[in-house]
Amino acid sequence: MNDPEDYRDTPLRSYVLTGGRAAPADPGIGVDTLLKAMPNAASLPMEATPQLRALLRLCNGGVLSVAEVSAHLELPVSVVRILAGDLIASGHLHAHAGCFDEPSTDLLKEVLDGLRNL
Amino acid sequence: MAFATSDPATSDRAIAGRAAAPERSAYLSDTVTRTAKILVVGDFGVGKTTFIGSVSEIAPLRTEEPMTQASVGIDDLDHLDAKTTTTVAMDFGRLTLNPRLALYLFGTPGQRRFWNMWAGLAEGAVGVLVLVDSRRLAGSFDVLDQLETHVPAPFAVAVNHFPDSPAHSPDRLREALDLLPGTPVVDCNALDRASSIDALVTLAEHALTSRARKVGS
Ligand SMILES: Nc1nc2c(ncn2[C@@H]2O[C@H](COP(=O)(O)OP(=O)(O)O)[C@@H](O)[C@H]2O)c(=O)[nH]1
Ligand SMILES: [Mg+2]
């Protein structure tokens, strides 16, 4: 059984949002990668899209994961990964954490301790 | 599968980049430098969204992904005007576990083809918590099969309790779900924070023992 709320039809707009690019997103950027604005970065070029501006504005407020940015901006994660990659390449954002490797044993212990202490 | 047509205003809002700024408290502490993730999966209506809402420190968030992204190709502008696509939603929440570490809980429909939509969601995960409704166990068989055969991440089963849930012993449920002996089964009430966190603790313990066994072998 499927949740009607979990599926819906929307106009296909991802092409537009990424400037119609086929460029694959940075494989190092995942849903739980943290994005942080670089202090003292130059302002965005004139031709920067509203989405890039919105992303940077959001990240200027504090640290958020790719998933959170996606939810706040109402953009798919696949689009945010591409846009964030652009802003990292241009020196406006810095990404850390979040990876596709198995978590280390130390990290597993830290998660367990953290959950037990809640 | 049922579909609803989206409100075009939603798309406009995103395209214009006018989405609301989050509350200050929605941002992570600057001290957080590491993240971990846990997937919460299960059939529709088992309580994934409720579970995430109970434990998350932020108001649960939702993101939607077009399903045809990969198959159509992102630069295929020819189809732009007419085409609509199906989106799949993912609910998620966050728990800051210590000043350096944040845990994300991602709730998705059970079928694995959906997880693949979010850039290897299960890859690198601490583990997967499978929520099960004991009133309709059959709804969980597919998810469990996939986890046992395809997914390297460890998983645990949390049996979510509804008022009219029959009282099954964990052993009977384990038998009915045909689980491997090592898979933990825990009772849970997704409406209750402490109970939901207990289920996460069970999963994290299992992840650690599975790791120790792997390293030791
Ligand atoms: N009594 C009770 N109701 C629950 C529990 N978990 C979920 N529900 C209810 O079951 C319905 C479906 O839950 P939801 O979290 O939306 O399921 P999802 O489709 O897996 O995200 C909602 O009306 C919830 O309020 C629970 O632990 N106890
Ligand atoms: Mg839900």
Short mmCIF file of C-alpha atoms in Angstrom, two decimals, chain B residues 38-143:
data_model
loop_
_atom_site.label_atom_id
_atom_site.label_comp_id
_atom_site.label_asym_id
_atom_site.label_seq_id
_atom_site.Cartn_x
_atom_site.Cartn_y
_atom_site.Cartn_z
CA ILE B 38 19.74 6.24 10.19
CA LEU B 39 17.00 5.21 7.76
CA VAL B 40 13.49 4.66 9.02
CA VAL B 41 11.63 2.55 6.49
CA GLY B 42 8.35 0.68 6.32
CA ASP B 43 5.05 0.32 4.59
CA PHE B 44 2.64 3.25 4.33
CA GLY B 45 0.97 4.07 7.62
CA VAL B 46 3.32 2.15 9.91
CA GLY B 47 4.29 5.36 11.70
CA LYS B 48 7.52 6.58 10.05
CA THR B 49 6.55 10.24 10.05
CA THR B 50 5.22 9.96 13.59
CA PHE B 51 8.40 8.28 14.79
CA ILE B 52 10.64 10.93 13.26
CA GLY B 53 8.47 13.70 14.69
CA SER B 54 8.72 12.17 18.16
CA VAL B 55 12.50 12.10 18.29
CA SER B 56 13.59 15.03 16.12
CA GLU B 57 14.92 18.21 17.74
CA ILE B 58 13.71 20.28 14.79
CA ALA B 59 10.24 20.31 13.30
CA PRO B 60 10.35 17.37 10.87
CA LEU B 61 11.16 18.39 7.32
CA ARG B 62 10.13 16.97 3.98
CA THR B 63 11.84 16.90 0.63
CA GLU B 64 10.56 15.64 -2.70
CA GLU B 65 12.52 14.08 -5.51
CA PRO B 66 11.38 13.59 -9.12
CA MET B 67 11.46 9.90 -9.90
CA THR B 68 12.38 10.20 -13.54
CA GLN B 69 15.50 12.28 -12.90
CA ALA B 70 17.90 9.50 -13.72
CA SER B 71 15.95 7.99 -16.58
CA VAL B 72 15.17 11.17 -18.49
CA GLY B 73 18.48 12.97 -18.14
CA ILE B 74 18.84 16.38 -16.67
CA ASP B 75 19.66 18.23 -19.92
CA ASP B 76 16.77 16.87 -21.94
CA LEU B 77 15.05 20.18 -22.50
CA ASP B 78 12.82 18.95 -25.33
CA HIS B 79 10.34 17.47 -22.93
CA LEU B 80 10.27 20.40 -20.59
CA ASP B 81 6.89 21.89 -21.41
CA ALA B 82 4.52 19.01 -21.42
CA LYS B 83 6.12 16.57 -19.11
CA THR B 84 5.18 16.01 -15.54
CA THR B 85 6.94 13.64 -13.29
CA THR B 86 6.16 11.68 -10.20
CA THR B 87 7.86 12.77 -7.02
CA VAL B 88 8.60 10.71 -3.97
CA ALA B 89 8.74 12.33 -0.56
CA MET B 90 11.13 11.76 2.28
CA ASP B 91 10.52 12.99 5.83
CA PHE B 92 13.47 13.59 8.03
CA GLY B 93 14.55 14.88 11.40
CA ARG B 94 17.71 15.63 13.36
CA LEU B 95 19.24 14.90 16.74
CA THR B 96 22.39 16.63 17.94
CA LEU B 97 24.04 13.83 19.93
CA ASN B 98 27.00 15.76 21.25
CA PRO B 99 28.58 19.13 20.45
CA ARG B 100 30.39 17.63 17.46
CA LEU B 101 27.92 15.11 16.09
CA ALA B 102 24.45 15.30 14.53
CA LEU B 103 22.34 12.27 13.68
CA TYR B 104 19.86 12.49 10.81
CA LEU B 105 16.81 10.25 10.61
CA PHE B 106 15.51 9.75 7.09
CA GLY B 107 12.08 8.24 6.61
CA THR B 108 11.29 6.76 3.22
CA PRO B 109 8.82 4.34 1.70
CA GLY B 110 10.00 0.78 2.08
CA GLN B 111 10.96 -0.11 -1.45
CA ARG B 112 14.65 0.10 -2.09
CA ARG B 113 14.28 1.77 -5.47
CA PHE B 114 13.11 4.83 -3.56
CA TRP B 115 16.14 5.02 -1.33
CA ASN B 116 18.40 5.10 -4.36
CA MET B 117 16.81 8.37 -5.31
CA TRP B 118 18.63 10.25 -2.61
CA ALA B 119 22.24 9.71 -3.60
CA GLY B 120 22.94 6.42 -1.93
CA LEU B 121 20.85 7.13 1.14
CA ALA B 122 21.65 3.77 2.73
CA GLU B 123 25.36 3.92 1.92
CA GLY B 124 27.32 4.93 4.96
CA ALA B 125 24.26 4.67 7.21
CA VAL B 126 24.60 3.50 10.80
CA GLY B 127 21.68 1.22 10.06
CA VAL B 128 18.08 0.86 9.00
CA LEU B 129 15.13 0.74 11.38
CA VAL B 130 12.21 -1.14 9.85
CA LEU B 131 8.89 -0.09 11.33
CA VAL B 132 6.30 -2.83 11.26
CA ASP B 133 2.58 -2.76 12.00
CA SER B 134 1.71 -6.08 13.64
CA ARG B 135 -1.86 -5.85 12.34
CA ARG B 136 -0.59 -6.24 8.78
CA LEU B 137 2.76 -7.97 8.79
CA ALA B 138 2.57 -8.96 5.14
CA GLY B 139 3.14 -5.31 4.19
CA SER B 140 6.69 -5.63 5.51
CA PHE B 141 7.82 -8.77 3.73
CA ASP B 142 9.20 -7.00 0.65
CA VAL B 143 11.19 -4.50 2.65
#
